[in-house]
Amino acid sequence: MTPGSQRPDDTTAQPLRSDAERNRGRIIAAARRVLARDGLNASMASVAREAGVGIATMFRHFPTEEELVAAVFADRMDAYADALATALDDPDPWRGFVGYIETACAMQAADYGFADVLTTTFPSAKAMEGRRHEALEGMLQLSARAKAAGRLREDLDSTDIALLLMANAGVVNATGGAAPDAWRRVVALFIQSLEAPARGPLPASPDHDALHQTMLRTRPDGLTTMEPDTTS
Amino acid sequence: MTPGSQRPDDTTAQPLRSDAERNRGRIIAAARRVLARDGLNASMASVAREAGVGIATMFRHFPTEEELVAAVFADRMDAYADALATALDDPDPWRGFVGYIETACAMQAADYGFADVLTTTFPSAKAMEGRRHEALEGMLQLSARAKAAGRLREDLDSTDIALLLMANAGVVNATGGAAPDAWRRVVALFIQSLEAPARGPLPASPDHDALHQTMLRTRPDGLTTMEPDTTS
C-alpha cells in the first residue's frame, strides 16, 4: 500500500469514489470473510459490523439476503462451473468424474460458506440458480459418460451427488482447521463405493422434489429471519 | 391420565413433590424436546423457556451446559453402548460391524441432538465421556474381528468411524424431515466402500489427537457462551 492511500477498513476517511460503490464493495468483502469463517449461519448483523456499515445500508444494496450470498459466491459458482467443463473435456470419463467430485469437495473444504451454498437453493437469486441448473445438467452428462464407459455404478442417481456434498459439508464443518485434510479420506471412500461394478444394491434414492424441498428447508435461519433496523 | 392428576405442563398447579425435583425433570424433558428439534445449537434460554423455569433455576440444577446435555442423552448413550454389545455378540463379525454402523447412524437420524453428541466431546461430563471411551474400545474390537474374518478392509482406522458419523450428521441435518431416509443410501455406500478387499489406497487418516481437538473445537457456541441471568 502506498503512503496516503485510503485504507479500506478506515470508516472515517473521506470517500475517493461514491459512497454507494464503496459500501457495496465493502459489504461484499466483509460478507466473504464472515461467511468463509462462520458459514451461512453467520448473521447479517455481523456482516454489517465487519463492513462498518449500518444494517439499513446493507439492505439498500442487497434487498434480500439471497442476493448478498449470490454476490459473494458469484466467482465460486463460476469456478464450480469451470470445474465441470474441465471434467467433461477429459478424454477419460471416470477420471473426469472423479476429478470433478474431488474439486467440488475441495472447494467446500476451502470455504465453509460455499460448502453450504452448494446444498442450499436461493430461489430469488436467479443468476445463481441458473448456474446451479447448468451444473446439474453437466453432472448428468458426466455421470452418463462414466456409466457408458463401465466405470461408474449404473444405479448412481443425481441425488447421490447432492447427498455426497451434504456429507462432505458435515465432515468439513466438524473437522475444520484442526484436521483440514480429513475430508479427503471420506471422499476417497465414497468414490471407491461408486466404482463399477457395484458391490450390492442400495436403498432407494430420495425423491428429487423432496430433496429440493430439503435444500430450501435448510436455508439457515440466520439469513432468513433478519429484519432491517434503523441504524445508518 | 386419571382425573385430578397433576398435568406436567401446568405451571400454576401446586407441586405434589419438591420444586427442585419437579424442575429438574421438567428441564431435562424440555431440553430433550428442544435439542431433538434444533440440535446442540439450541440455546439454553430456549430450553428454560420451554421448561417454564428461569435461567438461574436451570443453572442451579445444571452448573455446566455439558451436564445438562449428559443428563438428556444418558439413555441414548446407554442404547448406543447396548448396540455395540449386541454387535460384538453377533457370530458373524461383518454382520455385527454393519449392524452397529447402521444402528448408530439410525440413532443420529432419529435425534438431531444425538447426531452432534456422537461427534462432540464433553470433558466435564465424566460419565458420558466414560461411555464414549467404552464405545471406542468396543468399536476397536468389532473392527478387529471383522478384519480377522477378511470382510473389513485392513486400512480402516478408528477415526474413520468418527468421520462417517460426522458425514452422516451432515446428511441428517441437511435432509431432515423432507427426505428422512436419504441417509440410508449414503451409509449403504459407505459400508460398501469399507468391505474387503479395498478397491484402492486411501489418503492418510487424520491424527487421533487432531480429531479429538476437532471434537472439542466444534462444541456449538450456543451451549458454551450462555451466562446465567437473574430471572427466577
Short mmCIF file of C-alpha atoms in Angstrom, two decimals:
data_model
loop_
_atom_site.label_atom_id
_atom_site.label_comp_id
_atom_site.label_asym_id
_atom_site.label_seq_id
_atom_site.Cartn_x
_atom_site.Cartn_y
_atom_site.Cartn_z
CA MET A 1 0.00 0.00 0.00
CA THR A 2 1.45 3.39 -0.93
CA PRO A 3 1.60 6.10 1.74
CA GLY A 4 -1.54 8.18 1.85
CA SER A 5 -3.73 5.69 0.03
CA GLN A 6 -7.12 5.06 1.55
CA ARG A 7 -7.27 2.15 3.93
CA PRO A 8 -10.33 0.08 3.06
CA ASP A 9 -11.05 -0.55 6.75
CA ASP A 10 -10.91 3.11 7.71
CA THR A 11 -14.52 4.12 8.21
CA THR A 12 -13.68 7.74 8.99
CA ALA A 13 -11.76 8.53 5.77
CA GLN A 14 -13.42 10.65 3.12
CA PRO A 15 -14.57 8.52 0.17
CA LEU A 16 -12.50 8.68 -3.03
CA ARG A 17 -15.33 7.13 -5.01
CA SER A 18 -19.07 7.25 -4.41
CA ASP A 19 -20.31 6.10 -1.03
CA ALA A 20 -22.65 3.67 -2.69
CA GLU A 21 -19.95 1.95 -4.73
CA ARG A 22 -17.55 1.89 -1.82
CA ASN A 23 -20.16 0.46 0.54
CA ARG A 24 -21.22 -2.22 -1.91
CA GLY A 25 -17.65 -3.45 -2.32
CA ARG A 26 -17.05 -3.23 1.40
CA ILE A 27 -20.17 -5.25 2.21
CA ILE A 28 -19.27 -7.99 -0.27
CA ALA A 29 -15.70 -8.20 1.02
CA ALA A 30 -16.90 -8.33 4.63
CA ALA A 31 -19.56 -10.93 3.82
CA ARG A 32 -16.93 -13.05 2.07
CA ARG A 33 -14.75 -13.06 5.20
CA VAL A 34 -17.62 -13.66 7.62
CA LEU A 35 -19.32 -16.40 5.57
CA ALA A 36 -16.00 -18.15 4.91
CA ARG A 37 -15.35 -18.19 8.65
CA ASP A 38 -18.82 -18.92 10.03
CA GLY A 39 -20.75 -20.49 7.15
CA LEU A 40 -24.24 -19.42 6.13
CA ASN A 41 -25.28 -19.31 9.78
CA ALA A 42 -23.44 -16.01 10.02
CA SER A 43 -25.81 -13.19 10.88
CA MET A 44 -26.41 -10.20 8.62
CA ALA A 45 -25.66 -8.07 11.67
CA SER A 46 -22.15 -9.50 11.95
CA VAL A 47 -21.57 -8.81 8.24
CA ALA A 48 -22.70 -5.19 8.68
CA ARG A 49 -20.43 -4.84 11.72
CA GLU A 50 -17.46 -6.30 9.84
CA ALA A 51 -18.17 -3.95 6.91
CA GLY A 52 -18.56 -0.91 9.16
CA VAL A 53 -21.98 -0.05 7.67
CA GLY A 54 -25.45 0.01 9.14
CA ILE A 55 -27.99 -2.71 8.53
CA ALA A 56 -30.18 -0.27 6.57
CA THR A 57 -27.29 0.46 4.20
CA MET A 58 -26.77 -3.24 3.67
CA PHE A 59 -30.46 -3.71 2.83
CA ARG A 60 -30.36 -0.84 0.32
CA HIS A 61 -27.61 -2.68 -1.58
CA PHE A 62 -28.94 -6.21 -1.04
CA PRO A 63 -32.71 -6.20 -0.51
CA THR A 64 -32.68 -9.95 0.15
CA GLU A 65 -30.02 -11.93 1.92
CA GLU A 66 -30.05 -14.31 -1.01
CA GLU A 67 -28.78 -11.54 -3.26
CA LEU A 68 -25.89 -10.87 -0.90
CA VAL A 69 -24.98 -14.55 -0.80
CA ALA A 70 -25.19 -14.74 -4.59
CA ALA A 71 -22.89 -11.69 -4.96
CA VAL A 72 -20.37 -13.14 -2.53
CA PHE A 73 -20.26 -16.54 -4.19
CA ALA A 74 -20.57 -15.49 -7.85
CA ASP A 75 -16.89 -16.19 -8.51
CA ARG A 76 -17.05 -19.51 -6.68
CA MET A 77 -20.05 -20.59 -8.75
CA ASP A 78 -18.07 -19.65 -11.86
CA ALA A 79 -15.13 -21.77 -10.69
CA TYR A 80 -17.53 -24.63 -9.97
CA ALA A 81 -18.95 -24.40 -13.50
CA ASP A 82 -15.39 -24.31 -14.90
CA ALA A 83 -14.51 -27.49 -12.98
CA LEU A 84 -17.44 -29.22 -14.62
CA ALA A 85 -16.40 -28.06 -18.09
CA THR A 86 -12.87 -29.34 -17.45
CA ALA A 87 -14.26 -32.68 -16.30
CA LEU A 88 -16.42 -33.02 -19.40
CA ASP A 89 -13.36 -32.32 -21.58
CA ASP A 90 -11.37 -35.14 -20.00
CA PRO A 91 -10.95 -37.96 -22.55
CA ASP A 92 -11.18 -40.47 -19.65
CA PRO A 93 -14.80 -40.28 -18.39
CA TRP A 94 -14.05 -41.87 -15.00
CA ARG A 95 -11.05 -39.64 -14.35
CA GLY A 96 -13.21 -36.66 -15.31
CA PHE A 97 -15.97 -37.75 -12.92
CA VAL A 98 -13.58 -38.37 -10.03
CA GLY A 99 -11.72 -35.12 -10.67
CA TYR A 100 -14.94 -33.16 -10.59
CA ILE A 101 -16.08 -34.73 -7.28
CA GLU A 102 -12.68 -34.05 -5.72
CA THR A 103 -12.66 -30.44 -6.96
CA ALA A 104 -16.18 -29.73 -5.71
CA CYS A 105 -15.37 -31.23 -2.29
CA ALA A 106 -12.07 -29.31 -2.13
CA MET A 107 -13.98 -26.09 -2.81
CA GLN A 108 -16.28 -26.95 0.09
CA ALA A 109 -13.27 -27.58 2.35
CA ALA A 110 -11.69 -24.26 1.35
CA ASP A 111 -14.76 -22.23 2.20
CA TYR A 112 -17.32 -23.22 4.84
CA GLY A 113 -19.84 -20.80 3.39
CA PHE A 114 -19.56 -22.33 -0.07
CA ALA A 115 -19.94 -25.81 1.45
CA ASP A 116 -23.45 -24.79 2.48
CA VAL A 117 -24.19 -22.82 -0.70
CA LEU A 118 -23.71 -25.94 -2.80
CA THR A 119 -26.51 -27.73 -0.97
CA THR A 120 -28.89 -24.80 -0.50
CA THR A 121 -31.19 -23.25 -3.08
CA PHE A 122 -31.74 -19.49 -3.32
CA PRO A 123 -34.90 -19.05 -5.38
CA SER A 124 -34.70 -15.25 -5.51
CA ALA A 125 -31.07 -15.25 -6.75
CA LYS A 126 -31.80 -16.08 -10.39
CA ALA A 127 -28.24 -15.99 -11.73
CA MET A 128 -27.01 -18.35 -9.04
CA GLU A 129 -29.89 -20.75 -9.57
CA GLY A 130 -29.20 -20.67 -13.32
CA ARG A 131 -25.61 -21.67 -12.57
CA ARG A 132 -26.82 -24.45 -10.31
CA HIS A 133 -29.15 -25.75 -13.02
CA GLU A 134 -26.29 -25.76 -15.56
CA ALA A 135 -24.14 -27.63 -13.06
CA LEU A 136 -26.84 -30.27 -12.61
CA GLU A 137 -27.11 -30.73 -16.39
CA GLY A 138 -23.34 -31.03 -16.70
CA MET A 139 -23.25 -33.52 -13.83
CA LEU A 140 -25.84 -35.69 -15.58
CA GLN A 141 -23.71 -35.74 -18.74
CA LEU A 142 -20.60 -36.55 -16.74
CA SER A 143 -22.35 -39.45 -14.99
CA ALA A 144 -23.78 -40.79 -18.25
CA ARG A 145 -20.31 -40.80 -19.84
CA ALA A 146 -18.74 -42.59 -16.86
CA LYS A 147 -21.55 -45.17 -16.81
CA ALA A 148 -21.23 -45.73 -20.58
CA ALA A 149 -17.50 -46.38 -20.04
CA GLY A 150 -18.43 -49.05 -17.48
CA ARG A 151 -16.58 -47.32 -14.65
CA LEU A 152 -19.45 -45.76 -12.65
CA ARG A 153 -22.12 -47.90 -10.99
CA GLU A 154 -25.34 -47.89 -13.04
CA ASP A 155 -27.61 -47.10 -10.08
CA LEU A 156 -25.96 -43.74 -9.34
CA ASP A 157 -28.65 -41.10 -9.18
CA SER A 158 -28.12 -37.35 -9.49
CA THR A 159 -29.38 -37.00 -5.91
CA ASP A 160 -26.39 -39.06 -4.78
CA ILE A 161 -24.07 -36.19 -5.66
CA ALA A 162 -26.16 -33.78 -3.57
CA LEU A 163 -26.04 -36.27 -0.69
CA LEU A 164 -22.28 -36.63 -1.07
CA LEU A 165 -21.88 -32.85 -0.91
CA MET A 166 -24.06 -32.74 2.23
CA ALA A 167 -21.94 -35.49 3.82
CA ASN A 168 -18.73 -33.68 2.92
CA ALA A 169 -20.12 -30.43 4.33
CA GLY A 170 -20.75 -32.32 7.59
CA VAL A 171 -17.13 -33.52 7.72
CA VAL A 172 -15.67 -30.16 6.68
CA ASN A 173 -17.75 -28.24 9.21
CA ALA A 174 -16.95 -30.69 12.00
CA THR A 175 -13.21 -31.13 11.41
CA GLY A 176 -12.35 -27.62 10.20
CA GLY A 177 -8.89 -26.27 10.86
CA ALA A 178 -7.87 -28.96 13.36
CA ALA A 179 -7.90 -31.78 10.77
CA PRO A 180 -8.08 -29.90 7.47
CA ASP A 181 -7.49 -32.94 5.24
CA ALA A 182 -9.84 -35.38 6.97
CA TRP A 183 -12.46 -34.90 4.23
CA ARG A 184 -10.08 -36.33 1.63
CA ARG A 185 -10.29 -39.77 3.21
CA VAL A 186 -14.08 -39.71 3.39
CA VAL A 187 -14.38 -38.59 -0.22
CA ALA A 188 -11.91 -41.26 -1.36
CA LEU A 189 -14.06 -43.93 0.35
CA PHE A 190 -17.14 -42.50 -1.33
CA ILE A 191 -15.57 -42.54 -4.77
CA GLN A 192 -14.49 -46.16 -4.29
CA SER A 193 -18.09 -47.03 -3.38
CA LEU A 194 -19.28 -45.51 -6.68
CA GLU A 195 -16.92 -47.51 -8.89
CA ALA A 196 -18.49 -50.21 -11.06
CA PRO A 197 -19.31 -52.99 -10.57
CA ALA A 198 -21.48 -52.15 -7.56
CA ARG A 199 -20.85 -54.36 -4.53
CA GLY A 200 -24.52 -54.60 -3.72
CA PRO A 201 -27.90 -52.93 -4.07
CA LEU A 202 -28.67 -49.63 -2.38
CA PRO A 203 -31.73 -48.28 -0.58
CA ALA A 204 -33.92 -46.11 -2.82
CA SER A 205 -32.83 -42.55 -3.56
CA PRO A 206 -34.84 -39.75 -2.01
CA ASP A 207 -37.46 -38.27 -4.29
CA HIS A 208 -36.00 -35.37 -6.33
CA ASP A 209 -38.71 -32.95 -5.26
CA ALA A 210 -38.31 -33.94 -1.61
CA LEU A 211 -34.59 -33.32 -1.81
CA HIS A 212 -35.21 -29.93 -3.42
CA GLN A 213 -37.58 -29.09 -0.54
CA THR A 214 -34.81 -30.12 1.80
CA MET A 215 -32.40 -27.70 0.17
CA LEU A 216 -34.94 -24.94 0.74
CA ARG A 217 -35.81 -26.04 4.25
CA THR A 218 -32.25 -25.99 5.47
CA ARG A 219 -31.75 -22.40 4.44
CA PRO A 220 -30.08 -21.35 7.69
CA ASP A 221 -32.29 -19.25 9.92
CA GLY A 222 -29.56 -16.69 10.44
CA LEU A 223 -30.05 -15.44 6.90
CA THR A 224 -33.83 -15.61 6.71
CA THR A 225 -35.08 -14.00 9.88
CA MET A 226 -33.17 -10.71 9.70
CA GLU A 227 -35.19 -7.54 9.65
CA PRO A 228 -33.64 -4.23 8.68
CA ASP A 229 -33.20 -1.90 11.61
CA THR A 230 -32.99 1.87 11.51
CA THR A 231 -29.28 2.41 12.11
CA SER A 232 -27.45 4.49 9.49
CA MET B 1 -54.29 -39.77 32.93
CA THR B 2 -56.73 -40.08 35.82
CA PRO B 3 -59.00 -37.14 36.61
CA GLY B 4 -57.43 -34.76 39.06
CA SER B 5 -53.86 -35.91 38.47
CA GLN B 6 -51.33 -33.17 38.01
CA ARG B 7 -50.68 -32.19 34.44
CA PRO B 8 -46.91 -31.95 33.97
CA ASP B 9 -47.28 -28.89 31.73
CA ASP B 10 -49.43 -26.97 34.20
CA THR B 11 -47.09 -24.37 35.67
CA THR B 12 -49.72 -22.95 38.01
CA ALA B 13 -50.54 -26.21 39.85
CA GLN B 14 -49.19 -26.72 43.35
CA PRO B 15 -46.30 -29.18 43.36
CA LEU B 16 -47.01 -32.70 44.66
CA ARG B 17 -43.28 -33.29 45.01
CA SER B 18 -40.48 -30.90 45.76
CA ASP B 19 -39.97 -27.95 43.45
CA ALA B 20 -36.38 -28.96 42.91
CA GLU B 21 -37.22 -32.48 41.79
CA ARG B 22 -40.05 -31.28 39.60
CA ASN B 23 -37.92 -28.60 37.98
CA ARG B 24 -35.07 -30.96 37.29
CA GLY B 25 -37.34 -33.40 35.48
CA ARG B 26 -39.05 -30.57 33.64
CA ILE B 27 -35.73 -29.12 32.46
CA ILE B 28 -34.49 -32.48 31.21
CA ALA B 29 -37.76 -33.16 29.37
CA ALA B 30 -37.74 -29.70 27.80
CA ALA B 31 -34.07 -29.97 26.83
CA ARG B 32 -34.78 -33.36 25.22
CA ARG B 33 -37.50 -31.82 23.03
CA VAL B 34 -35.51 -28.70 22.14
CA LEU B 35 -32.23 -30.49 21.41
CA ALA B 36 -34.01 -33.19 19.35
CA ARG B 37 -35.60 -30.44 17.28
CA ASP B 38 -32.75 -27.93 16.99
CA GLY B 39 -29.58 -29.91 17.67
CA LEU B 40 -26.87 -28.77 20.04
CA ASN B 41 -27.08 -25.26 18.63
CA ALA B 42 -30.23 -24.79 20.68
CA SER B 43 -29.79 -22.06 23.25
CA MET B 44 -30.04 -22.62 26.99
CA ALA B 45 -32.54 -19.75 27.00
CA SER B 46 -34.91 -21.64 24.71
CA VAL B 47 -34.65 -24.72 26.95
CA ALA B 48 -35.52 -22.62 30.00
CA ARG B 49 -38.45 -21.06 28.14
CA GLU B 50 -39.71 -24.48 27.04
CA ALA B 51 -39.38 -25.77 30.61
CA GLY B 52 -41.10 -22.72 32.10
CA VAL B 53 -38.23 -22.05 34.50
CA GLY B 54 -35.77 -19.21 34.81
CA ILE B 55 -32.20 -19.44 33.61
CA ALA B 56 -30.93 -19.19 37.20
CA THR B 57 -33.01 -22.23 38.17
CA MET B 58 -31.56 -24.14 35.26
CA PHE B 59 -28.02 -23.26 36.31
CA ARG B 60 -28.70 -24.40 39.90
CA HIS B 61 -29.60 -27.85 38.55
CA PHE B 62 -27.01 -27.97 35.78
CA PRO B 63 -24.00 -25.78 36.58
CA THR B 64 -22.47 -26.52 33.17
CA GLU B 65 -24.30 -26.98 29.92
CA GLU B 66 -22.32 -30.18 29.42
CA GLU B 67 -24.02 -31.66 32.48
CA LEU B 68 -27.43 -30.86 31.03
CA VAL B 69 -26.53 -32.44 27.71
CA ALA B 70 -25.18 -35.50 29.51
CA ALA B 71 -28.39 -35.84 31.54
CA VAL B 72 -30.54 -35.53 28.41
CA PHE B 73 -28.58 -38.10 26.43
CA ALA B 74 -27.77 -40.57 29.21
CA ASP B 75 -30.36 -43.05 27.95
CA ARG B 76 -29.21 -42.62 24.33
CA MET B 77 -25.61 -43.29 25.33
CA ASP B 78 -26.84 -46.42 27.12
CA ALA B 79 -28.66 -47.55 23.97
CA TYR B 80 -25.53 -46.83 21.94
CA ALA B 81 -23.45 -48.99 24.30
CA ASP B 82 -26.09 -51.74 24.09
CA ALA B 83 -25.91 -51.68 20.27
CA LEU B 84 -22.18 -52.25 20.49
CA ALA B 85 -22.61 -55.16 22.90
CA THR B 86 -25.18 -56.71 20.54
CA ALA B 87 -22.79 -56.28 17.61
CA LEU B 88 -19.95 -57.93 19.49
CA ASP B 89 -22.22 -60.89 20.33
CA ASP B 90 -23.05 -61.49 16.65
CA PRO B 91 -21.38 -64.72 15.50
CA ASP B 92 -20.86 -63.11 12.06
CA PRO B 93 -18.25 -60.35 12.61
CA TRP B 94 -19.09 -58.45 9.39
CA ARG B 95 -22.83 -58.55 10.04
CA GLY B 96 -22.13 -57.31 13.58
CA PHE B 97 -19.96 -54.46 12.25
CA VAL B 98 -22.51 -53.41 9.62
CA GLY B 99 -25.40 -53.67 12.08
CA TYR B 100 -23.61 -51.46 14.55
CA ILE B 101 -22.86 -48.77 11.93
CA GLU B 102 -26.48 -48.83 10.75
CA THR B 103 -27.81 -48.60 14.31
CA ALA B 104 -25.53 -45.71 15.25
CA CYS B 105 -26.48 -43.81 12.09
CA ALA B 106 -30.19 -44.53 12.65
CA MET B 107 -29.86 -43.11 16.17
CA GLN B 108 -28.37 -39.96 14.65
CA ALA B 109 -31.24 -39.73 12.16
CA ALA B 110 -33.82 -40.14 14.93
CA ASP B 111 -32.41 -37.33 17.05
CA TYR B 112 -30.54 -34.33 15.64
CA GLY B 113 -29.12 -33.52 19.04
CA PHE B 114 -27.67 -37.01 19.43
CA ALA B 115 -26.19 -36.77 15.93
CA ASP B 116 -24.00 -33.97 17.24
CA VAL B 117 -23.39 -35.53 20.65
CA LEU B 118 -21.77 -38.55 19.00
CA THR B 119 -19.12 -36.35 17.41
CA THR B 120 -18.60 -33.88 20.25
CA THR B 121 -16.64 -34.39 23.46
CA PHE B 122 -17.84 -33.05 26.80
CA PRO B 123 -14.80 -33.11 29.08
CA SER B 124 -16.68 -32.02 32.21
CA ALA B 125 -19.38 -34.70 31.82
CA LYS B 126 -17.34 -37.61 33.16
CA ALA B 127 -19.99 -40.33 32.92
CA MET B 128 -20.71 -39.51 29.27
CA GLU B 129 -17.01 -39.44 28.38
CA GLY B 130 -16.59 -42.79 30.14
CA ARG B 131 -19.35 -44.20 27.94
CA ARG B 132 -17.69 -42.76 24.86
CA HIS B 133 -14.37 -44.33 25.81
CA GLU B 134 -16.06 -47.73 26.29
CA ALA B 135 -17.71 -47.33 22.89
CA LEU B 136 -14.35 -46.63 21.26
CA GLU B 137 -12.86 -49.73 22.86
CA GLY B 138 -15.80 -51.83 21.71
CA MET B 139 -15.53 -50.40 18.23
CA LEU B 140 -11.86 -51.37 18.04
CA GLN B 141 -12.75 -54.96 18.99
CA LEU B 142 -15.56 -55.03 16.45
CA SER B 143 -13.24 -53.77 13.70
CA ALA B 144 -10.50 -56.24 14.64
CA ARG B 145 -12.97 -59.16 14.45
CA ALA B 146 -14.30 -58.05 11.04
CA LYS B 147 -10.76 -57.62 9.71
CA ALA B 148 -9.71 -61.03 11.04
CA ALA B 149 -12.69 -62.54 9.21
CA GLY B 150 -11.40 -60.94 6.00
CA ARG B 151 -14.54 -58.87 5.47
CA LEU B 152 -13.42 -55.40 6.55
CA ARG B 153 -10.65 -53.53 4.71
CA GLU B 154 -7.38 -53.73 6.63
CA ASP B 155 -6.67 -50.00 6.45
CA LEU B 156 -9.81 -48.99 8.35
CA ASP B 157 -8.80 -46.70 11.20
CA SER B 158 -10.89 -45.91 14.28
CA THR B 159 -11.00 -42.28 13.13
CA ASP B 160 -12.90 -43.44 10.02
CA ILE B 161 -15.93 -44.25 12.17
CA ALA B 162 -15.88 -40.76 13.68
CA LEU B 163 -15.63 -39.30 10.17
CA LEU B 164 -18.53 -41.47 9.00
CA LEU B 165 -20.65 -40.23 11.92
CA MET B 166 -19.74 -36.63 11.03
CA ALA B 167 -20.71 -37.24 7.39
CA ASN B 168 -23.99 -38.84 8.42
CA ALA B 169 -24.72 -35.93 10.76
CA GLY B 170 -24.24 -33.62 7.76
CA VAL B 171 -26.76 -35.59 5.70
CA VAL B 172 -29.24 -35.97 8.55
CA ASN B 173 -29.09 -32.29 9.45
CA ALA B 174 -29.44 -31.22 5.81
CA THR B 175 -32.20 -33.59 4.70
CA GLY B 176 -34.20 -33.77 7.94
CA GLY B 177 -37.90 -34.35 7.75
CA ALA B 178 -38.22 -33.71 3.99
CA ALA B 179 -36.17 -36.76 2.99
CA PRO B 180 -35.97 -38.74 6.23
CA ASP B 181 -34.44 -41.89 4.69
CA ALA B 182 -31.82 -40.22 2.49
CA TRP B 183 -29.07 -41.07 4.99
CA ARG B 184 -29.68 -44.80 4.46
CA ARG B 185 -28.36 -44.58 0.92
CA VAL B 186 -25.24 -42.66 1.95
CA VAL B 187 -24.50 -45.08 4.76
CA ALA B 188 -25.02 -48.08 2.44
CA LEU B 189 -22.47 -46.61 0.01
CA PHE B 190 -20.05 -46.06 2.88
CA ILE B 191 -20.38 -49.62 4.12
CA GLN B 192 -19.76 -50.97 0.64
CA SER B 193 -16.60 -48.85 0.49
CA LEU B 194 -15.37 -50.50 3.71
CA GLU B 195 -15.81 -54.07 2.53
CA ALA B 196 -12.64 -56.08 1.85
CA PRO B 197 -10.81 -56.24 -0.45
CA ALA B 198 -10.21 -52.49 -0.66
CA ARG B 199 -10.56 -51.06 -4.15
CA GLY B 200 -7.59 -48.80 -3.72
CA PRO B 201 -5.43 -46.94 -1.24
CA LEU B 202 -6.78 -44.06 0.85
CA PRO B 203 -5.31 -40.72 1.89
CA ALA B 204 -3.86 -40.79 5.41
CA SER B 205 -6.21 -40.66 8.37
CA PRO B 206 -6.23 -37.51 10.45
CA ASP B 207 -4.09 -37.65 13.55
CA HIS B 208 -6.09 -39.01 16.53
CA ASP B 209 -5.23 -36.05 18.74
CA ALA B 210 -6.14 -33.58 16.00
CA LEU B 211 -9.50 -35.26 15.56
CA HIS B 212 -10.08 -35.11 19.31
CA GLN B 213 -9.28 -31.39 19.22
CA THR B 214 -11.79 -31.09 16.42
CA MET B 215 -14.47 -32.70 18.52
CA LEU B 216 -13.77 -30.13 21.24
CA ARG B 217 -13.49 -27.22 18.84
CA THR B 218 -16.87 -27.80 17.24
CA ARG B 219 -18.68 -27.71 20.55
CA PRO B 220 -21.51 -25.47 19.34
CA ASP B 221 -21.25 -21.92 20.62
CA GLY B 222 -24.89 -21.86 21.65
CA LEU B 223 -24.12 -24.09 24.59
CA THR B 224 -20.84 -22.56 25.66
CA THR B 225 -21.42 -18.84 25.74
CA MET B 226 -24.54 -18.70 27.94
CA GLU B 227 -24.35 -16.72 31.12
CA PRO B 228 -26.92 -17.14 33.89
CA ASP B 229 -29.24 -14.17 34.21
CA THR B 230 -31.14 -13.12 37.30
CA THR B 231 -34.68 -14.22 36.41
CA SER B 232 -36.42 -16.60 38.84
#
